[in-house]
Tab-separated table of C-alpha atoms in Angstrom:
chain	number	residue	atom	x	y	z
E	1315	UNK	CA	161.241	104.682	70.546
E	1316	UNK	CA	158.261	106.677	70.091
E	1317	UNK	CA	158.419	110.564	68.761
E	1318	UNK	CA	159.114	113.219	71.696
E	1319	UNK	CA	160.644	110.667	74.084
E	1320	UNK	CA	163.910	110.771	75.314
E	1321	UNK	CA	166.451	107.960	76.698
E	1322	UNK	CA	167.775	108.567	79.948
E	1323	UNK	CA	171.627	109.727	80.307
E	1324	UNK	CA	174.575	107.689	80.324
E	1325	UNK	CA	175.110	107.193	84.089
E	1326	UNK	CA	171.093	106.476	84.450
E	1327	UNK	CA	170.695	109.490	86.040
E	1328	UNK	CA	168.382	112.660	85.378
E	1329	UNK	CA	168.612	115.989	86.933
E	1330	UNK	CA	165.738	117.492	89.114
E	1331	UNK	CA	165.343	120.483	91.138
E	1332	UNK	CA	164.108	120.971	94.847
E	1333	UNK	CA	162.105	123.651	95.572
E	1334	UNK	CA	164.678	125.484	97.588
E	1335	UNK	CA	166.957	125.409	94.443
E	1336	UNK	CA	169.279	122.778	95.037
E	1337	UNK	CA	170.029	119.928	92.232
E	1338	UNK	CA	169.870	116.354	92.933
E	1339	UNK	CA	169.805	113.610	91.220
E	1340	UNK	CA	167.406	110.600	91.265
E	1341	UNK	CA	169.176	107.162	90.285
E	1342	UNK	CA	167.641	104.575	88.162
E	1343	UNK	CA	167.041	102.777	91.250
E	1344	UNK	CA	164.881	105.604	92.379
E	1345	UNK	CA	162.321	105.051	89.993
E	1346	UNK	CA	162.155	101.325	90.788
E	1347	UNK	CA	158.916	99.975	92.437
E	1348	UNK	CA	159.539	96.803	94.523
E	1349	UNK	CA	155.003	96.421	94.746
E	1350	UNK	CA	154.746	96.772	91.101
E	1351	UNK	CA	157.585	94.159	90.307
E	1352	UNK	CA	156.046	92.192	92.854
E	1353	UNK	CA	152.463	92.400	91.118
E	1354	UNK	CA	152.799	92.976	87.450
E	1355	UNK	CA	156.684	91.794	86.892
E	1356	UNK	CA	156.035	88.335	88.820
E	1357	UNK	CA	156.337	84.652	85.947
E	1358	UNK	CA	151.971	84.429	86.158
E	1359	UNK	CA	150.200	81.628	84.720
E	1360	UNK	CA	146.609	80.252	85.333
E	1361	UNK	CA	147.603	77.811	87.985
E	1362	UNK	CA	149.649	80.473	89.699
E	1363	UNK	CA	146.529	83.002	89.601
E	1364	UNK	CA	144.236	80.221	90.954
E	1365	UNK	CA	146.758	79.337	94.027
E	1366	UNK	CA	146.770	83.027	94.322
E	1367	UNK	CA	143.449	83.706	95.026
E	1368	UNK	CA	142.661	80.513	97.171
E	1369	UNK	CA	145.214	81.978	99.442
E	1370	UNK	CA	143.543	85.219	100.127
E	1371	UNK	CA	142.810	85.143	103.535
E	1372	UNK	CA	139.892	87.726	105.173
E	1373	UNK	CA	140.082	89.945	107.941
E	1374	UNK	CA	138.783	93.215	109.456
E	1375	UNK	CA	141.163	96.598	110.288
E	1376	UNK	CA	140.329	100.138	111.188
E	1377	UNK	CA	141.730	102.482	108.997
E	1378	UNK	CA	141.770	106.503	110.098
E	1379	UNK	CA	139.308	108.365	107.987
E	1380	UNK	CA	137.760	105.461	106.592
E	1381	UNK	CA	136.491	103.252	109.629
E	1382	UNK	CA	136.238	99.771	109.485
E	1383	UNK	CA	137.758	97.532	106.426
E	1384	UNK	CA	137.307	94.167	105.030
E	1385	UNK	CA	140.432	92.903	103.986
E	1386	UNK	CA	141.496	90.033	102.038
E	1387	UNK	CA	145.252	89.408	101.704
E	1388	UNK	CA	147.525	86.999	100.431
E	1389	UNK	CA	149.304	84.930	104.227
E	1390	UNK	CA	152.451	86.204	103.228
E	1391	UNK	CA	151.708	89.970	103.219
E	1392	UNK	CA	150.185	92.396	105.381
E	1393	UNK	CA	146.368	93.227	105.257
E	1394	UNK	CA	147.369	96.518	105.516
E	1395	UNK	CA	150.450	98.417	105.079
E	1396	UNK	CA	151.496	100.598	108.738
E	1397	UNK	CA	151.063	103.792	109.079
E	1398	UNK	CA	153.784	104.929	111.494
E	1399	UNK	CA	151.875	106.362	114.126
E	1400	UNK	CA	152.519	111.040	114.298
E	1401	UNK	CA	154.613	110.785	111.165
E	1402	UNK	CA	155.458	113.493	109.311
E	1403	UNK	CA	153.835	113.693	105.479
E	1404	UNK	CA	157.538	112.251	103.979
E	1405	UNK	CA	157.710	109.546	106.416
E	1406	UNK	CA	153.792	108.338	105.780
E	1407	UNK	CA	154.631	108.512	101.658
E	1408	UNK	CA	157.776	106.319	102.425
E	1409	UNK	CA	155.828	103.721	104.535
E	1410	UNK	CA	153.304	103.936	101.304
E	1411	UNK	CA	156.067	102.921	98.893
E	1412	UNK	CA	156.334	106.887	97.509
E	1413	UNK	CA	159.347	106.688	95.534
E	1414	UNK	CA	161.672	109.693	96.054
E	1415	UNK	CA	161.232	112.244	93.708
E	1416	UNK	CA	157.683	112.291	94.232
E	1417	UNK	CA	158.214	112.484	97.769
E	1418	UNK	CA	160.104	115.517	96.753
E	1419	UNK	CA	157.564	116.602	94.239
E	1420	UNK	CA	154.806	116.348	96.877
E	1421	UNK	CA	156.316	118.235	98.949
E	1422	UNK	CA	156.964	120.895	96.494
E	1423	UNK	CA	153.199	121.074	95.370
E	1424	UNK	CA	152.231	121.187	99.437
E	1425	UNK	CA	154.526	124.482	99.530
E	1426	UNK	CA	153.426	125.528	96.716
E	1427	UNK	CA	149.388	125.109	96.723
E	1428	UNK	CA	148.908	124.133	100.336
E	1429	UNK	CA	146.863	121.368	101.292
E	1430	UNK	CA	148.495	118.090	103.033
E	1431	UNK	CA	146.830	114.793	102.831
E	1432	UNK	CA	144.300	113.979	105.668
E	1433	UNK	CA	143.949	110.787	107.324
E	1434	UNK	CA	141.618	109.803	104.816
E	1435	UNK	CA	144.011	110.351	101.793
E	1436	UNK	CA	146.913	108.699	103.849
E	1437	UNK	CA	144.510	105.484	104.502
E	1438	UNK	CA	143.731	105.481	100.387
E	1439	UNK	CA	147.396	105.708	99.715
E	1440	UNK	CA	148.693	102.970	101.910
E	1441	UNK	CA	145.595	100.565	100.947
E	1442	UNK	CA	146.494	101.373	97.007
E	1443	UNK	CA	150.167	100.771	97.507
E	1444	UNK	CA	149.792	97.461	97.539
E	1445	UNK	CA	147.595	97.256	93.802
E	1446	UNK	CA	144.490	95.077	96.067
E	1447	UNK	CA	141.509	96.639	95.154
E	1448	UNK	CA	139.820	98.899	96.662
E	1449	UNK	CA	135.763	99.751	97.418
E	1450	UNK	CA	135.235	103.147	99.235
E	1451	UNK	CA	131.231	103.693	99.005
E	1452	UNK	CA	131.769	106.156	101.926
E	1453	UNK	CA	133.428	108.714	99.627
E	1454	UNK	CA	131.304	111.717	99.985
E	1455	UNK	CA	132.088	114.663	97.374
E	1456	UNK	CA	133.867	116.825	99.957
E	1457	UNK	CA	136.679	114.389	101.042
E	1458	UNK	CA	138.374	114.509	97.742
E	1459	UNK	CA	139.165	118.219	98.133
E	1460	UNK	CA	142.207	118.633	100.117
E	1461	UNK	CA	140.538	120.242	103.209
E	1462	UNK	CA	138.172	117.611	102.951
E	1463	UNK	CA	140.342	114.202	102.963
E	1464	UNK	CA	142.584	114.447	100.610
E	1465	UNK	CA	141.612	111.812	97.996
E	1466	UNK	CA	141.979	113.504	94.957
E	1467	UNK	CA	145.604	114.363	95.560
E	1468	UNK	CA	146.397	110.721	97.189
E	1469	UNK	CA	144.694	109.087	93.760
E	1470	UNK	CA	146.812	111.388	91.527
E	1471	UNK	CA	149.890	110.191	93.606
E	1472	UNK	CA	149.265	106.616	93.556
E	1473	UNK	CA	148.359	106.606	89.506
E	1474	UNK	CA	151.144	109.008	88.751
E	1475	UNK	CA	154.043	106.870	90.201
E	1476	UNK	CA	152.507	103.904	88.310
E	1477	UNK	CA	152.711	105.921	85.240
E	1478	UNK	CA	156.094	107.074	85.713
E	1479	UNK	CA	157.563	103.471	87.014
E	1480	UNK	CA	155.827	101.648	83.752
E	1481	UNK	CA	157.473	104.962	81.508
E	1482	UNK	CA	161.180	104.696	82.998
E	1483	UNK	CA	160.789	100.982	82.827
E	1484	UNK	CA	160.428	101.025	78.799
E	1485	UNK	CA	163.148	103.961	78.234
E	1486	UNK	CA	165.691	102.289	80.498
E	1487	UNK	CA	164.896	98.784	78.097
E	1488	UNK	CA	164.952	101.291	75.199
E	1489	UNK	CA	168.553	102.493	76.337
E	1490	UNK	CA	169.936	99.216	76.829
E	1491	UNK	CA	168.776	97.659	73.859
E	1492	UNK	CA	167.069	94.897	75.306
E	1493	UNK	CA	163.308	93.097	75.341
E	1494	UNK	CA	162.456	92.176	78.371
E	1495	UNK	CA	158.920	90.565	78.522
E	1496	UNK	CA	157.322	93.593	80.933
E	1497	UNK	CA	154.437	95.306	79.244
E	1498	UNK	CA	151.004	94.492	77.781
E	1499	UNK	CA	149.745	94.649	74.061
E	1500	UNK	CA	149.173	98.620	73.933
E	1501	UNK	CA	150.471	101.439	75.831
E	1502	UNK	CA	147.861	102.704	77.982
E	1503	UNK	CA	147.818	101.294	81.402
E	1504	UNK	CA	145.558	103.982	83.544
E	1505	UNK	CA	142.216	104.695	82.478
E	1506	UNK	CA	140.394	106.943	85.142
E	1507	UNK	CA	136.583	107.589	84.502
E	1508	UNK	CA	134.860	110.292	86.023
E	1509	UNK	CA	131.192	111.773	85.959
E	1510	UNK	CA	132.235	115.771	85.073
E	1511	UNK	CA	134.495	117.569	83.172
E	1512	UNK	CA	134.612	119.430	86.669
E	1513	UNK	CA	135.806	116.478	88.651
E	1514	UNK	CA	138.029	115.356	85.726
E	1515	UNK	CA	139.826	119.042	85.851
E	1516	UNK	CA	140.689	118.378	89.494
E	1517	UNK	CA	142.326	115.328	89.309
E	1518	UNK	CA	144.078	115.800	86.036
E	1519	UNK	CA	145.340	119.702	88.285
E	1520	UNK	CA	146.353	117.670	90.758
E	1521	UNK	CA	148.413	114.930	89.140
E	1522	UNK	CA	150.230	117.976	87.006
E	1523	UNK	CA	150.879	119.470	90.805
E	1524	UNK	CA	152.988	116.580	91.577
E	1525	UNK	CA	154.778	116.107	88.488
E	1526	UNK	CA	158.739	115.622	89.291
E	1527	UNK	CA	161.186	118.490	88.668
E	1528	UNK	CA	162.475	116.930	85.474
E	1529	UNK	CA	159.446	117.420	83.282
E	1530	UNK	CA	159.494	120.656	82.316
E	1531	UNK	CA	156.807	121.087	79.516
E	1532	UNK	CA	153.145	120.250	79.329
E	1533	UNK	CA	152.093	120.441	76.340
E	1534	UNK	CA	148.429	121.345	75.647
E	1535	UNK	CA	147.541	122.572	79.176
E	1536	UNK	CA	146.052	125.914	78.146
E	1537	UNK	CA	144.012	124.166	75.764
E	1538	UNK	CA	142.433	121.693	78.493
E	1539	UNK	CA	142.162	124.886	81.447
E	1540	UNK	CA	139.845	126.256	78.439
E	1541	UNK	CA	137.924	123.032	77.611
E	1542	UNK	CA	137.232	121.846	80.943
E	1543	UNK	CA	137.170	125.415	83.039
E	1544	UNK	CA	133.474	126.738	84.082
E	1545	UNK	CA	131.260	127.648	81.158
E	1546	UNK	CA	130.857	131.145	80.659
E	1547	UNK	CA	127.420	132.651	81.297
E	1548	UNK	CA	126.366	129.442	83.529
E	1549	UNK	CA	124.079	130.275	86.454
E	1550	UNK	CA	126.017	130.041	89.868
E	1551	UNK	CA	124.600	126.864	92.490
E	1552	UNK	CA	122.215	128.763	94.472
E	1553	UNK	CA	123.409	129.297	97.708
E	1554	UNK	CA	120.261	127.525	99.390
E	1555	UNK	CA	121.418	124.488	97.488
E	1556	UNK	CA	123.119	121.750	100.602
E	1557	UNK	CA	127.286	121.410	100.519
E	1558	UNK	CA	127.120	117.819	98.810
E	1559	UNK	CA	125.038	119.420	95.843
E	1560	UNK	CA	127.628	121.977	95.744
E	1561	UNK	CA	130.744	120.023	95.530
E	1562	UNK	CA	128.936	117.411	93.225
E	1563	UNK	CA	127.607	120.600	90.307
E	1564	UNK	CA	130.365	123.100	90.594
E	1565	UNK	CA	132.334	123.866	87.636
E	1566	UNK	CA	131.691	122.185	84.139
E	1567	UNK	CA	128.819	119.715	84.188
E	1568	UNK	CA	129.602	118.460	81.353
E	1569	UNK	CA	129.588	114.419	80.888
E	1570	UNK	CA	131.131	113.807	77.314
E	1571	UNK	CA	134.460	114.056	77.120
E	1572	UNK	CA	137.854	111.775	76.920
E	1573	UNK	CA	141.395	112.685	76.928
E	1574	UNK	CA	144.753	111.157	76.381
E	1575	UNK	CA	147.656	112.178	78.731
E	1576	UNK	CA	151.528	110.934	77.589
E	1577	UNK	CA	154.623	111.632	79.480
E	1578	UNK	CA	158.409	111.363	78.627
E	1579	UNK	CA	161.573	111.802	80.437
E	1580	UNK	CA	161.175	115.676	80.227
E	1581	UNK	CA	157.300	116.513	79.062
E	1582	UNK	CA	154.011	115.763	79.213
E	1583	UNK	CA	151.234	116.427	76.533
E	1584	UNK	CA	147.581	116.459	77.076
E	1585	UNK	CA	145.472	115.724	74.059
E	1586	UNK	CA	147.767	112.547	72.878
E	1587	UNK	CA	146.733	110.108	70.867
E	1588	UNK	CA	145.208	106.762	72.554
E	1589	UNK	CA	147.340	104.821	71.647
E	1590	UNK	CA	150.337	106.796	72.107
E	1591	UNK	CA	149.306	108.080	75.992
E	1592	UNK	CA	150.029	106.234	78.897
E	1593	UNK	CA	146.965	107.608	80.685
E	1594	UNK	CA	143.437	108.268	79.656
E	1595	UNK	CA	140.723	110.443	81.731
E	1596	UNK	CA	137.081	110.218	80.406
E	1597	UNK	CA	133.425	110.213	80.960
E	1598	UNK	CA	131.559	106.531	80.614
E	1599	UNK	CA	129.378	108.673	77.760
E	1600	UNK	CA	132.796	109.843	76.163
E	1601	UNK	CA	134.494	106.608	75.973
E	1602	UNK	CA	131.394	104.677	74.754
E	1603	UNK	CA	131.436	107.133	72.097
E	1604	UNK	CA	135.099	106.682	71.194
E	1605	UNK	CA	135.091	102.593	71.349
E	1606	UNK	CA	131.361	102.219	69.677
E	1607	UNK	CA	129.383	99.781	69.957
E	1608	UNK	CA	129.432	95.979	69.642
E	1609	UNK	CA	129.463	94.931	65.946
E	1610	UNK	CA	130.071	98.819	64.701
E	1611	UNK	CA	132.377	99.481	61.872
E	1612	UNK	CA	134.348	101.811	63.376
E	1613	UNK	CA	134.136	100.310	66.452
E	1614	UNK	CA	138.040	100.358	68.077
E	1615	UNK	CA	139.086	99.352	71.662
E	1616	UNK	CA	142.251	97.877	71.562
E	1617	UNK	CA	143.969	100.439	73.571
E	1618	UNK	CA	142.228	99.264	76.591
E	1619	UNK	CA	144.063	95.782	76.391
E	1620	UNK	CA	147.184	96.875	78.842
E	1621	UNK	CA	145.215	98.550	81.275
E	1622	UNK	CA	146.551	97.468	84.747
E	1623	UNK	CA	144.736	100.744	87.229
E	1624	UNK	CA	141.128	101.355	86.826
E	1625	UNK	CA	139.832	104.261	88.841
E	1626	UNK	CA	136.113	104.842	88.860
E	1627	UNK	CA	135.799	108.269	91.023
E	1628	UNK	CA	132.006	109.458	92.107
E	1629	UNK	CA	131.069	106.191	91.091
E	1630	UNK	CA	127.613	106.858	92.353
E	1631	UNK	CA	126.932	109.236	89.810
E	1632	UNK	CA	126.868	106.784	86.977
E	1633	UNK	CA	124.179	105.725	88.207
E	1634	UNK	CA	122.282	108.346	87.251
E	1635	UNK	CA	123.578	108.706	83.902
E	1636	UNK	CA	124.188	105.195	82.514
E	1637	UNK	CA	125.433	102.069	83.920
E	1638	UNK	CA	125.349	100.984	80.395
E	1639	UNK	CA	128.396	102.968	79.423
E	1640	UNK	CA	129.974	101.884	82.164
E	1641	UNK	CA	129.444	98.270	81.545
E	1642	UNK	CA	130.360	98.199	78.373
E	1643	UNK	CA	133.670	99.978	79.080
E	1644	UNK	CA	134.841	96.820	81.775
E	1645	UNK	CA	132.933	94.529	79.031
E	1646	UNK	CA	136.106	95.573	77.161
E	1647	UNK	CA	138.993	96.118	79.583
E	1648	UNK	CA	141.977	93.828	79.183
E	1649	UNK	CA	140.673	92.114	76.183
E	1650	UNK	CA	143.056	90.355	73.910
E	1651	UNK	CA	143.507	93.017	70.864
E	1652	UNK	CA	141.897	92.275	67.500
E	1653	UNK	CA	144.929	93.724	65.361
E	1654	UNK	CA	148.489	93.425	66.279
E	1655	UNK	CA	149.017	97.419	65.234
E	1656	UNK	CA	152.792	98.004	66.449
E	1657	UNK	CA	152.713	95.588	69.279
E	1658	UNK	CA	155.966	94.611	69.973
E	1659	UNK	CA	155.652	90.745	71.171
E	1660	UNK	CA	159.077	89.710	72.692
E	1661	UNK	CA	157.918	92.716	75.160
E	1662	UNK	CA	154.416	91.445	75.920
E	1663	UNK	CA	154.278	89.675	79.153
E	1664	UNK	CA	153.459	85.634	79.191
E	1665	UNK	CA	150.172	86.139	81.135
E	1666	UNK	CA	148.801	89.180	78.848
E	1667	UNK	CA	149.056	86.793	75.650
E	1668	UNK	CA	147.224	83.851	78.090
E	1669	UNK	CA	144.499	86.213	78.193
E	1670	UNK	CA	144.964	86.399	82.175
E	1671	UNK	CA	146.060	90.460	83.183
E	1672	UNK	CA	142.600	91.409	83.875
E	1673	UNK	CA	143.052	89.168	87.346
E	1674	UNK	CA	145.822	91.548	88.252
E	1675	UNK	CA	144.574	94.979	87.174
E	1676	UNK	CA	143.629	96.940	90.306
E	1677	UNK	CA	140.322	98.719	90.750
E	1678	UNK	CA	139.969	101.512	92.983
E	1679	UNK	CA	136.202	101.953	93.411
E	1680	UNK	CA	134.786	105.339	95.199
E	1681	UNK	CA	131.423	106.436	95.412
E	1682	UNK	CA	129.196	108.232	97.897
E	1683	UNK	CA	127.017	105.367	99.167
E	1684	UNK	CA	125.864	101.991	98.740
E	1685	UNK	CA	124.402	100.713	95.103
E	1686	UNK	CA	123.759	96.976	94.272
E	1687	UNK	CA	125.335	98.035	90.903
E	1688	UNK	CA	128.712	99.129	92.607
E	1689	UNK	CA	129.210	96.027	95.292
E	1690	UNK	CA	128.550	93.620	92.783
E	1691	UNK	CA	131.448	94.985	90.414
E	1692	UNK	CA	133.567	95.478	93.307
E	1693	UNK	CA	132.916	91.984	94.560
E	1694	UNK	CA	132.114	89.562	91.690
E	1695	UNK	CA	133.628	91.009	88.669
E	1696	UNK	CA	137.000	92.336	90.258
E	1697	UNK	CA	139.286	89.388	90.786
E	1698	UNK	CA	142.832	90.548	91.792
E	1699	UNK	CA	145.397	88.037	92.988
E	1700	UNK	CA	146.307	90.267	95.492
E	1701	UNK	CA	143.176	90.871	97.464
E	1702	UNK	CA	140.931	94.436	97.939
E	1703	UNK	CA	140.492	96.330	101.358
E	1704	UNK	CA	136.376	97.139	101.119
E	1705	UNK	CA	134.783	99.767	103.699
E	1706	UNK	CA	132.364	98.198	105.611
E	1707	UNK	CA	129.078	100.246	105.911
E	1708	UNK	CA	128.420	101.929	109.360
E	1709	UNK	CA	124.992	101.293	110.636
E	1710	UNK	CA	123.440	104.100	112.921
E	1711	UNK	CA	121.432	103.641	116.209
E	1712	UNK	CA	117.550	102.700	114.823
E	1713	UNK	CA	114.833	104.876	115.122
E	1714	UNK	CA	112.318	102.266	116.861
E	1715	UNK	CA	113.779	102.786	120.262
E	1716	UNK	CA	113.028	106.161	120.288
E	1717	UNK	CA	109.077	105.423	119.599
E	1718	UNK	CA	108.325	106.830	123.379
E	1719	UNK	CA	106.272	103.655	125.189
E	1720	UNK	CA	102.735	103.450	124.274
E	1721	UNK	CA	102.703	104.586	121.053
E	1722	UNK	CA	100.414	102.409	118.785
E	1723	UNK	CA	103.069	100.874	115.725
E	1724	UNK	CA	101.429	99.184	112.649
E	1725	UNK	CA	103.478	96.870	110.532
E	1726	UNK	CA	101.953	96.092	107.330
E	1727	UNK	CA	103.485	92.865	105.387
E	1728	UNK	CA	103.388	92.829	102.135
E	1729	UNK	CA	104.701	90.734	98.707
E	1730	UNK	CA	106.517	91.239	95.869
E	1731	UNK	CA	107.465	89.617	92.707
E	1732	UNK	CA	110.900	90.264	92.353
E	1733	UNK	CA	113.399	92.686	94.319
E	1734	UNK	CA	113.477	94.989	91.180
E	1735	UNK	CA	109.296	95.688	91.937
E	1736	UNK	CA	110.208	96.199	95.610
E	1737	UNK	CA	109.894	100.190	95.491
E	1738	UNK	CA	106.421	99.574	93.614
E	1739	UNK	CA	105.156	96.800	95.950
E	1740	UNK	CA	105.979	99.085	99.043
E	1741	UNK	CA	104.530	101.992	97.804
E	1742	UNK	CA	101.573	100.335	96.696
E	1743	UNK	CA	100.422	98.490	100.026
E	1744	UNK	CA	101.366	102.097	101.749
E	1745	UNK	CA	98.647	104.009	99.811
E	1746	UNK	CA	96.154	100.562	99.700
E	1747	UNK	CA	96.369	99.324	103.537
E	1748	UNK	CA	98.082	101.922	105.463
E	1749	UNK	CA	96.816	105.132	104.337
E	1750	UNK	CA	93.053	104.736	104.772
E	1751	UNK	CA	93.936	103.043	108.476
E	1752	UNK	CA	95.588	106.987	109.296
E	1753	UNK	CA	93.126	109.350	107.090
C-alpha cells in the first residue's frame, strides 16, 4: 500500500458529512459501479472484443442540449440511458449511475457555489455513464460554464466517480489481503488534456467542488490557485472582442503545463508523482515534453499504459497549436510498458497483458466545430466495445434560395490535385476567372 493511503475501517464503512451537518455513512457497496464492472471488470479476450464490436448496432436519438445523436450500441443495452422526464437534479444523477455520496457531494457543491447542470450537462452525463465514446464537435466555449450547459461540472462528475470507484476498489483488495486481477500495468487511469492552463483550472475547481465529505485535505491546492490563476500585469480581453473569444482567452493562456492529481480514503494531493496519481491534467505541449520523443534517452511513457478515460476538452484548439503533440500522446496510450517498475502482475487484468485495453478505454471528444483531424480520431482510431453516441452536425437553411429571382449566378468549376490544395485551387480560380468577370 502506497505512502499516505489509508485502508478503509473494519465494518467497510467511512464517515461523511452532509451539508446540513448530519453524519452518514456510505457502505462499501456504495462505492460499487455496476457500468464499470460491466466494462472494465468483464473476462475480455480478442474473440470476445471482436463479437463485441460486430454487435454494435446504429441508430439515431435526440438528446436535450445536444440535438441529434448517432448511436451505436451493443443489442443488449440501451442506445441511450433515460432521462426521467421533470426530474429533480438527484433523481437525473441516479438514472446516470451517480453513486451516492457524490449525489450528496453534488448537491453540496450546488448549495454551496450555485450552478445546476443544464440539459446539456445532463445529456453528457447519461451518454458517459455508459463508458461508449463520445464526439461532441458542437461544444462551443460557453456551454462548459455552468450557466452555459454545464459540461465542465458533468465531466468532473463522470471522471471523478471513475477515479474514486478504481481507488476504493484497490484499498478494499488492500484490506482483505487479496489479488484480484482488476487493474492495468500503472496507476493512472484518467488523463484529461486541455488547451490552457485557464481551462485546466476550471475543471480541476470543479472536480475539487464535488469531492465527497470524507476527504478532508488537498494537498498542494494553494500552490496550483498560484500556478494556474491569471498572470499578473496581463492586458484584460478588450471588451470589443465577441463572447466565444472571451470564454476561449480568459485567464492563463498558457499551453505548457502537466499535473498529477492522487487521492486516498481521506486526501487528495495535487502535484503527485505520475506514477503515483490516479489522474493527470495536461497540455498536448506539456505532456510531449514530459514523455519525449521517439528514440530519446530519457524518453518515459509507461504511466500511460492503464489509462481507461481519455478526455480531450476544446479539442478544436489543438488544432491550432499542434496536432503533433496530440498524436503522439494516443501514439502512446495503452501501450504495453517497457519496464515492469512495481507492477504488481497477479493484479493486472488478462486483457491488459494481451495488449487489448485500448479497445475499452473511453474517449470523450469535445470541440467547437467540425475538423477532419477530430472525426477521424473519433471514428477510426477509437474502437470501444461498447459503442460512442456522436452529435450529428446541424445543417442550416442555404443561402441560394434567398438569391431574389433574376439575379445573374456564375458558377465557376474548377480542379484540384489533392483535397489538401483545395483552399489554394479555390482561391486561385476566384482571383484568375471570377474576379476580372466582376471588376
Amino acid at each position: 500500500e502506497e505512502e499516505g493511503e489509508e485502508e478503509l475501517e473494519s465494518d467497510g464503512q467511512e464517515v461523511g458529512e452532509e451539508s446540513g451537518g448530519d453524519k452518514v455513512k456510505a457502505s462499501a457497496a456504495d462505492w460499487r459501479s455496476a457500468a464499470y464492472s460491466r466494462h472494465f471488470d468483464a473476462s475480455w479476450d480478442e474473440a470476445k472484443l471482436d463479437a463485441a464490436q460486430a454487435s454494435l448496432r446504429g441508430s439515431e436519438a435526440a438528446l436535450r442540449g445536444v440535438g441529434r445523436v448517432e448511436v451505436t450500441a451493443p443489442p443488449d443495452r440501451p442506445p441511450v440511458p433515460e432521462q426521467p422526464a421533470g426530474a429533480s437534479d438527484d433523481e437525473a444523477l441516479a438514472a446516470a449511475g451517480v453513486l451516492p455520496p457524490l449525489r450528496r457531494s453534488y448537491a453540496a457543491a450546488v448549495a454551496e457555489h450555485g450552478g445546476k447542470l443544464a440539459a446539456t450537462g445532463r445529456s453528457v452525463l447519461h451518454a458517459a455513464s455508459s463508458y461508449r465514446d463520445v464526439y461532441l464537435p458542437c461544444a462551443a466555449p460557453a456551454s462548459y460554464g455552468d450557466e452555459g450547459g454545464g459540461l465542465m461540472r458533468a465531466l468532473a462528475l463522470h471522471t471523478l466517480q471513475h477515479v474514486l470507484v478504481v481507488t476504493r476498489q484497490r484499498l478494499r483488495a488492500a484490506q482483505k489481503g487479496t489479488s484480484p486481477a482488476d487493474q492495468g500495468f500503472t496507476r493512472p487511469t484518467v488523463l484529461v488534456l486541455l488547451p490552457f492552463r485557464s481551462h485546466a483550472l476550471a475543471f480541476v475547481k470543479a472536480l475539487l467542488e464535488l469531492l465527497p465529505d470524507a476527504i478532508e485535505q488537498v494537498e498542494n491546492k494553494a500552490r496550483f490557485l498560484s500556478d494556474f490563476a491569471h498572470r499578473e500585469g496581463e492586458p484584460p480581453i478588450p471588451r470589443a472582442k465577441p463572447e466565444d473569444y472571451r470564454s476561449m482567452f480568459e485567464g492563463n493562456t498558457d499551453d505548457c503545463f502537466r499535473c498529477g492529481l492522487r487521492l486516498s480514503r481521506k486526501s487528495a494531493k495535487l502535484y503527485a508523482a505520475f506514477y503515483k496519481a490516479d489522474l493527470v491534467v495536461a497540455s498536448p505541449l506539456g505532456l510531449r515534453l514530459g514523455v519525449g520523443g521517439a528514440g530519446e534517452a530519457r524518453a518515459d511513457s509507461d504511466w500511460l499504459s492503464s489509462i481507461e478515460v481519455l478526455l480531450l476538452l476544446h479539442a478544436d484548439v489543438f488544432l491550432m497549436q499542434n496536432w503533433a503533440h496530440v498524436a503522439r500522446v494516443l501514439s502512446l496510450l495503452n501501450a504495453t510498458p517497457s519496464e515492469t517498475r512495481d507492477t504488481d502482475f497477479s493484479r493486472v487484468r488478462p486483457y491488459a497483458l494481451d495488449g487489448l485495453s485500448g479497445r475499452l478505454r473511453q474517449t470523450l471528444l469535445l470541440a467547437a466545430h467540425e475538423a477532419p483531424e477530430l472525426r477521424a480520431l473519433a471514428m477510426r482510431s477509437c474502437r470501444n466495445a461498447s459503442g460512442r453516441v456522436a452529435a450529428l452536425p446541424e445543417h442550416g437553411v442555404g443561402c441560394l434560395s434567398a438569391v431574389p429571382s433574376g439575379t445573374r449566378q456564375l458558377f465557376v468549376r474548377f480542379d484540384a490535385a489533392s483535397p489538401a490544395e483545395l483552399a489554394d485551387a479555390r482561391l486561385h480560380a476566384f482571383k484568375e476567372r471570377l474576379l476580372p468577370a466582376l471588376l
